[in-house]
Structure formats: C-alpha cells, structure tokens
Coordinates of C-alpha atoms in Angstrom, one line a residue:
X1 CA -15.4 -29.5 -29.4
X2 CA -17.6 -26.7 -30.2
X3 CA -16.9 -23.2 -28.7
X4 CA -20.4 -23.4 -26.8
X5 CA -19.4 -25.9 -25.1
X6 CA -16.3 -24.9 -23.7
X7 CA -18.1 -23.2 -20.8
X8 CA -19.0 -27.1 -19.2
X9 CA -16.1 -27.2 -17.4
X10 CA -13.6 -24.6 -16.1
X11 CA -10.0 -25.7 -14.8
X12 CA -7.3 -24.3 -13.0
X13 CA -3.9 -24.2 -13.0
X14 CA -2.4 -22.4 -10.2
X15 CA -4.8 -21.1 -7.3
X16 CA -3.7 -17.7 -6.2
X17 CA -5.7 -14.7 -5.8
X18 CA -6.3 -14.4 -9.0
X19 CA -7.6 -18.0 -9.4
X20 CA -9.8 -17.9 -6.0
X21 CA -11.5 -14.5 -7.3
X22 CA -12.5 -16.0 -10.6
X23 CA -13.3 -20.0 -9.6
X24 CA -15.6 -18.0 -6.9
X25 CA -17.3 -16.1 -9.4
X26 CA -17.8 -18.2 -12.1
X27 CA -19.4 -20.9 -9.3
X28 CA -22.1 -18.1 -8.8
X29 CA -22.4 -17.3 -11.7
X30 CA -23.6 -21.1 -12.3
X31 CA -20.5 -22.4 -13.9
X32 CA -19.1 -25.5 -13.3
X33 CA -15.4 -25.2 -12.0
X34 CA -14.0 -29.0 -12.5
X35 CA -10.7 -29.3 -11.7
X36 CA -7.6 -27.2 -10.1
X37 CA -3.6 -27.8 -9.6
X38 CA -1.0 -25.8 -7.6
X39 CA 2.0 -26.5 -6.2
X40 CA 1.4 -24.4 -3.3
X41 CA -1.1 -26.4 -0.2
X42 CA -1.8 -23.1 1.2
X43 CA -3.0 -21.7 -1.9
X44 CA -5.4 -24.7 -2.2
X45 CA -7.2 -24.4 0.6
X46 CA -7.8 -21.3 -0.3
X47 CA -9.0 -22.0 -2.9
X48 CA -11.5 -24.8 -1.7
X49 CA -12.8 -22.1 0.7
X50 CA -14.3 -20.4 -1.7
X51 CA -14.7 -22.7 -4.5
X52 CA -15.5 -26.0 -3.2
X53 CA -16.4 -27.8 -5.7
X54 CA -13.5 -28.5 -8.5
X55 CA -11.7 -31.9 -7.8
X56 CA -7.9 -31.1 -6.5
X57 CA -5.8 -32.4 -9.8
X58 CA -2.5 -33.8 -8.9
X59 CA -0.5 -32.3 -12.4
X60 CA -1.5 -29.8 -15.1
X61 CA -2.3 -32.8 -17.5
X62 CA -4.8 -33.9 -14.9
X63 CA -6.9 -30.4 -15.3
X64 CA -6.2 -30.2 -18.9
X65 CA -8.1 -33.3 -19.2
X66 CA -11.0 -32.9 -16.9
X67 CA -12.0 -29.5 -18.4
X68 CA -12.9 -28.1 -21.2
X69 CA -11.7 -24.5 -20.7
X70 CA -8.1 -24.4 -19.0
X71 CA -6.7 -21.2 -16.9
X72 CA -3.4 -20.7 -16.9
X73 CA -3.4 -18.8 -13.4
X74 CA 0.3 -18.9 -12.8
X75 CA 3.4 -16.0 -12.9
X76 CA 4.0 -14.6 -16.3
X77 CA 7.2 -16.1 -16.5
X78 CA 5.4 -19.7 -15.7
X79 CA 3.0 -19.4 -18.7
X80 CA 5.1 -20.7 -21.4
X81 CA 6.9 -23.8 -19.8
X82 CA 3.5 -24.5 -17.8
X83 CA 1.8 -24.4 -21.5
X84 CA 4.3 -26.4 -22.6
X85 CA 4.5 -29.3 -20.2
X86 CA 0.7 -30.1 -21.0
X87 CA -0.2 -32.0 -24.0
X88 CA -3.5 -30.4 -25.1
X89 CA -6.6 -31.6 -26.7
X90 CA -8.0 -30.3 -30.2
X91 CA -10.8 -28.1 -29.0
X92 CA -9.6 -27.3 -25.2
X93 CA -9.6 -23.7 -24.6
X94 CA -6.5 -22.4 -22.7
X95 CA -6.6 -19.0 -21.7
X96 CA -4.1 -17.2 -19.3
X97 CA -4.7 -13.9 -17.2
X98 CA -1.5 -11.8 -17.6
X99 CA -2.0 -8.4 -18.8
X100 CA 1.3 -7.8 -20.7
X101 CA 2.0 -11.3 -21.7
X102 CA 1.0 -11.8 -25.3
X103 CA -1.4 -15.0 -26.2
X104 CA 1.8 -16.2 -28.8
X105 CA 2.8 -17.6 -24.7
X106 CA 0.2 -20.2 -25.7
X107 CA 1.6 -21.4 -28.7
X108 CA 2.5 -24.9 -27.8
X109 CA -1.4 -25.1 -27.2
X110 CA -2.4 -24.1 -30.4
X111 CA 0.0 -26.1 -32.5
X112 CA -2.1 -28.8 -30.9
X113 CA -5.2 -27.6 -31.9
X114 CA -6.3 -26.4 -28.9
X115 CA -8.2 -22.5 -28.9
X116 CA -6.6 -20.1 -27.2
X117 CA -6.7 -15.9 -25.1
X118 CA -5.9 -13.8 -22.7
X119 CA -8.6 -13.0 -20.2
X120 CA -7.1 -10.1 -18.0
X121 CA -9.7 -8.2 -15.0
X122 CA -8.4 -4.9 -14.6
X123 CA -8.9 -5.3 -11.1
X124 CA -6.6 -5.1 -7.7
X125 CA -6.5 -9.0 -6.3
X126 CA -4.6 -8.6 -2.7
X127 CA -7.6 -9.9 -1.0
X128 CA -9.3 -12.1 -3.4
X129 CA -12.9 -11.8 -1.0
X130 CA -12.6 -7.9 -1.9
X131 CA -11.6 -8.3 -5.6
X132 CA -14.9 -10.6 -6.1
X133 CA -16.5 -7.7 -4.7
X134 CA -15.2 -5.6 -6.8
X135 CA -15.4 -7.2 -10.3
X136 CA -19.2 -5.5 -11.1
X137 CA -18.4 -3.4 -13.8
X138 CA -14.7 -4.3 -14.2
X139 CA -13.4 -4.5 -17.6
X140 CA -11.9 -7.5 -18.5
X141 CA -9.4 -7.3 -21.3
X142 CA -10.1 -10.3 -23.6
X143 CA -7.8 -11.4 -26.5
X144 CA -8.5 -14.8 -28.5
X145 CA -9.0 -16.4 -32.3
X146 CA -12.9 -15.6 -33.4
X147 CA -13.9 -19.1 -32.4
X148 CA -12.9 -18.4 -28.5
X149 CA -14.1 -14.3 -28.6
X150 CA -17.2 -14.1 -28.1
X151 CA -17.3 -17.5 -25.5
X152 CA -14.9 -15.3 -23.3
X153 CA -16.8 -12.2 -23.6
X154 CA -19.9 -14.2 -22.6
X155 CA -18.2 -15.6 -19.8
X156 CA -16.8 -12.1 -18.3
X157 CA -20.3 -10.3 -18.8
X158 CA -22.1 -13.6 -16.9
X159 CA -19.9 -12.3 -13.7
X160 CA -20.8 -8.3 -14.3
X161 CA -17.3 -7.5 -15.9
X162 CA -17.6 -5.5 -19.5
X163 CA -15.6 -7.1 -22.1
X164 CA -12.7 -5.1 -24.2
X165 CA -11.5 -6.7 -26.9
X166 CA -8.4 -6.0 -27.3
X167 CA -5.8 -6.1 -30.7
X168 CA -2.7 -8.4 -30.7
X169 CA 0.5 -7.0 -30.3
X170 CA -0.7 -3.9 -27.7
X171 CA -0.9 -6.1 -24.2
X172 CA 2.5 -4.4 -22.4
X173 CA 0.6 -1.0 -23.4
X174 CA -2.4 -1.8 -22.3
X175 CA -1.4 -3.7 -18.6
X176 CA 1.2 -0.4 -18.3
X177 CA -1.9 1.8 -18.2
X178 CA -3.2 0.2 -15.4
X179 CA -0.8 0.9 -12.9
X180 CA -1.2 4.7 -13.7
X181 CA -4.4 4.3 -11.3
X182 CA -3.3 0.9 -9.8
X183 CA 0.1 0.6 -8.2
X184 CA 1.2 3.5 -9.0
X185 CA -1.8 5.1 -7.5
X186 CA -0.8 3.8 -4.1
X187 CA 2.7 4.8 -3.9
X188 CA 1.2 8.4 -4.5
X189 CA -0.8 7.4 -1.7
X190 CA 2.5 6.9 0.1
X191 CA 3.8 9.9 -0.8
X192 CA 0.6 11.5 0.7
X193 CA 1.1 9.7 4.0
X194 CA 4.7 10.2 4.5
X195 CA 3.8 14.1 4.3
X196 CA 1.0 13.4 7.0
X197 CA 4.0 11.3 9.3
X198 CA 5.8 14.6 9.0
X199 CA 3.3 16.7 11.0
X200 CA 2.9 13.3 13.7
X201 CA 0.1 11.7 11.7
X202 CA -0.1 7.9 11.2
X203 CA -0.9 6.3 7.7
X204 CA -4.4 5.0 9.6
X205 CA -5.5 8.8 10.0
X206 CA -3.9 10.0 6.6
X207 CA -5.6 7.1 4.8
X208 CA -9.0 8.1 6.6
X209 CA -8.5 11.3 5.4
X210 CA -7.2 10.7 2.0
X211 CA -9.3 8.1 0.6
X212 CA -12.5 10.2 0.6
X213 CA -10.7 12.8 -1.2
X214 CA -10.2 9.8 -3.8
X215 CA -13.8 9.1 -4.2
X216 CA -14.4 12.6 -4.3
X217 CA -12.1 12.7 -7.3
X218 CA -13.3 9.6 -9.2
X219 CA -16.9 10.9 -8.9
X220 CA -16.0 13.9 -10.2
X221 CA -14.3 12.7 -13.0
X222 CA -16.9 10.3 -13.9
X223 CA -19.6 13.2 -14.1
X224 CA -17.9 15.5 -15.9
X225 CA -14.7 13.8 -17.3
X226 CA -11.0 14.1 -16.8
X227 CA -10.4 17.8 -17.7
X228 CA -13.4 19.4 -15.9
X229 CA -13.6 16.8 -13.1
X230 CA -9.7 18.3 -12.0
X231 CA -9.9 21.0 -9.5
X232 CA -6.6 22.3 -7.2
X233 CA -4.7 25.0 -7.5
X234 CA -3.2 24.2 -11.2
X235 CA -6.5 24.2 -12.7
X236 CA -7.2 27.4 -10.5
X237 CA -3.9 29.0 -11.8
X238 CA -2.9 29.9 -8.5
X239 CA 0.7 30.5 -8.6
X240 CA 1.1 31.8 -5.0
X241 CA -0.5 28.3 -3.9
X242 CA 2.0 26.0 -6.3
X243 CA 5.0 28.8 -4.6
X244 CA 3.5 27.6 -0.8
X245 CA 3.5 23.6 -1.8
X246 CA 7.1 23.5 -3.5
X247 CA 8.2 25.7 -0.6
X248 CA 7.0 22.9 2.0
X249 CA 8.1 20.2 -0.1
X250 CA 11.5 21.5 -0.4
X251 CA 11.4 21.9 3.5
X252 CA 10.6 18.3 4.2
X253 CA 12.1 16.3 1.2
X254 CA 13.4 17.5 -1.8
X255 CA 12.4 14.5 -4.0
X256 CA 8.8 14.8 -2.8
X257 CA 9.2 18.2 -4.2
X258 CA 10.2 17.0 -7.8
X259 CA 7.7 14.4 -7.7
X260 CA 4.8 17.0 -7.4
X261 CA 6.6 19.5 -10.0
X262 CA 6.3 16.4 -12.1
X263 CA 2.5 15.8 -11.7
X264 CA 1.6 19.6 -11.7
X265 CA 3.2 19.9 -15.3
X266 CA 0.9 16.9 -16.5
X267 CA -2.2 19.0 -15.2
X268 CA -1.2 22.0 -17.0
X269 CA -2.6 20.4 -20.6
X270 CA -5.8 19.4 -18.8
X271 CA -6.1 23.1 -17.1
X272 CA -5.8 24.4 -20.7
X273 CA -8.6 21.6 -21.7
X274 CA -10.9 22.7 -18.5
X275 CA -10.4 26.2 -20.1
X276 CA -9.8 27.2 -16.8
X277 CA -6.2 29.2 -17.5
X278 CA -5.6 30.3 -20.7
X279 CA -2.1 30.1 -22.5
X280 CA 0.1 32.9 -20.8
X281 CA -1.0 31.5 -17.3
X282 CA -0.1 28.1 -18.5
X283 CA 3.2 29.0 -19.4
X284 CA 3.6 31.3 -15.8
X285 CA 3.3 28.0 -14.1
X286 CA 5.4 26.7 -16.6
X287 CA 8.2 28.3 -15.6
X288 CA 7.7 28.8 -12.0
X289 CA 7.5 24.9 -11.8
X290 CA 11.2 24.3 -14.3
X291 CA 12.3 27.4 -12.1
X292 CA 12.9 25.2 -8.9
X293 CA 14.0 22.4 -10.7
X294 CA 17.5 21.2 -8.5
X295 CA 20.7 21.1 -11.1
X296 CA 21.5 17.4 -12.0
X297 CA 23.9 16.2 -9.9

C-alpha cells in the first residue's frame, strides 16, 4: 500500500476521549473513519454520537483489517500487548497517541511490515466536544519512518493542528513539558482557590476571577514573549510586596507558602531577562525568599 493512500480508511482501537475528539474531526475534515473497537459500551456510544459512521468492529483484528490507517487509542500500558495481539498487514499504518510512549511500543507492527508513529495533540481531552473545539492551532507532536511523516503531518494540518516533528528517543521530555501548563497548571489553579476558600470564597467565584487573569497572561505572553509578558511584584522587584505574600501564606498554610517561594525563584532569571531588576535586586529577593525557608524536618 502506498503512503497516499493510507488516509482511505481510518480505524480505531479504543474510543475514549481521545478517540471521539479525533474520529469527529477527521469526519469533518472529509475523512473516512471505517471501523472502531472498545471494550467499553459506554465509550461506544459515545463515540457513534459524534462519529457515526465507522462500522462497530467486534476485536482489534476486525479494525486492523477494515482500515488502512490504525489508532491505537488505548492506555499507554495497553499499547504494546494491544499491538501485539493484532497480526498486521504490510503497508497498514498504526499509529498510537501517547505522548511519552516511544513508537519502539509498535514494534510487533513493524516486524510485519506494517508503517508505523506517534501522533500526540497537545491538547486537554476531559470533554472531548470542547477538545474538538480546541484543536485549531494545536500542535500535534508527530513521530514516524519517512514513508508515514509527511501522511501524518498532512493529516493533522487537514484538522487545523501544526505538525512538530519530533526526534526519537525525546517523547517522556517532550509529554513532561506539557503538564507544566496542563495539569500542572490546574493544581496551581487549586492552590489559587483554596486561598480564595480561606477568605469564604467558593472555587465558582475564584475561577471567575482567576481565569481571566490567565488569558490576560497568555496574551501577554504571546505579544511580547515570556520574559516581558511576566508582570507581578518579582519582575517589579518589590521586596515589601513578596514580604506581605509569604507573610499571608505562612498565616494560612505553610506549604502554600513554600510552594510560592518555589515559583517566585523561577521568575527571578526571567526578571533579569525582562531587564526589569538588575543583579543586586535579584540576589535581595534571593535571599529574602531562602531566608524563610522552614528547616527540614
């Protein structure tokens, strides 16, 4: 099978979020999805609610052989043994969406001849209706053999996603990044609301507070990048502001307070950057901020 024909039809294997984004945007994107498995009822209809189409496949082997162009949409841990229990075509792409698992996963494919990469959104998939919404402009992290590059690339850019290829041997890196402004980004969220709670504000008014500041903050950094998009008191140098915050913090919860020392020494390099403070400032907040630290215990 030729690579430009791998596109004819697009199978699934497992239909979870992550599966019900991308079968609902390749179908509108003018893609034929053919065929889908999962173990899970619940996840199917799902699935058939937004992608209607594909024919419900009773095994793996049933999707690997109706379609040209296999998704391994499972748990990471699945990947291997699900890859393994198939026997694949020459030619049949197979192609799994984990961020840190590397493409050797597929191996068992590829000993058969089949083509195979990782196609990874770097997008948010709780509610798959909001992820489709969301995946204009998302960059999809694509690693395959030359044969299957440039098919997948073609593929994310027909449903507004920016391709990045990526190198072997660097996917844990890469999906690690990601939860800097992913999960992690709402636990600091949490953080935030739990300091809200303490003054008898619920998550609902400290989210509709919150989350503008956010946007604000993205925008900013888009315009003018990382280092000049920061504002706050550590870019200001404000020492008597950082003294007020640990001061509360240490009031209300003592690990909030070591979380935010944390954070505020990662600013200080992009304060210096901004060219906001200049070195002797920079190491004033240095120590003010290792000066509070609490003695191990």
């Amino acid at each position: 099978m030729q690579t430009a024909n791998v596109l004819s039809r697009i199978g699934f294997v497992g239909a979870g979020r992550v599966a019900q984004t991308l079968a609902a945007a390749f179908a509108q994107a003018g893609h034929r999805v053919a065929a889908v498995h999962s173990r899970s009822d619940a996840n199917l209809a799902q699935f058939h609610a937004r992608c209607p189409e594909p024919i419900m496949a009773g095994s793996p082997q049933e999707v690997a052989e109706l379609s040209s162009l296999v998704f391994l949409t499972v748990s990471d841990d699945a990947i291997r043994p699900v890859c393994e229990e198939v026997s694949w075509a020459a030619g049949t792409a197979v192609v799994h969406c984990s961020g840190a698992t590397e493409v050797s996963a597929l191996v068992s494919a590829r000993q058969a001849g089949a083509l195979v990469g990782g196609f990874h959104p770097m997008q948010m998939f709780a509610n798959p209706d909001v992820a489709l919404a969301g995946l204009p402009g998302c960059t999809v992290g694509i690693e395959a053999e030359e044969d299957l590059l440039a098919t997948l690339e073609s593929l994310a850019k027909s449903i507004g996603c920016v391709p990045l290829p990526l190198p072997a041997g660097i996917r844990p890196l890469y999906h690690a990044s990601a939860y800097y402004v992913g999960p992690f980004l709402i636990a600091l969220l949490k953080e935030g609301a739990k300091l809200w709670a303490g003054f008898g504000a619920s998550e609902r008014q400290s989210m509709a507070a919150l989350i503008p500041l956010l946007r604000g903050t993205v925008a900013a950094v888009q315009d003018a990048g990382l280092a000049k998009g920061m504002g706050g008191c550590i870019a200001r140098g404000d020492m008597g502001t950082i003294q007020k915050h640990l001061a509360s913090l240490e009031h209300v919860d003592s690990s909030a307070a070591d979380l935010y020392r944390k954070l505020a020494l990662r600013n200080i390099p992009l304060a210096l950057e901004r060219g906001s403070i200049d070195p002797g400032r920079a190491r004033q907040i240095e120590t003010l901020l290792h000066s509070t630290d609490k003695p191990v215990r």
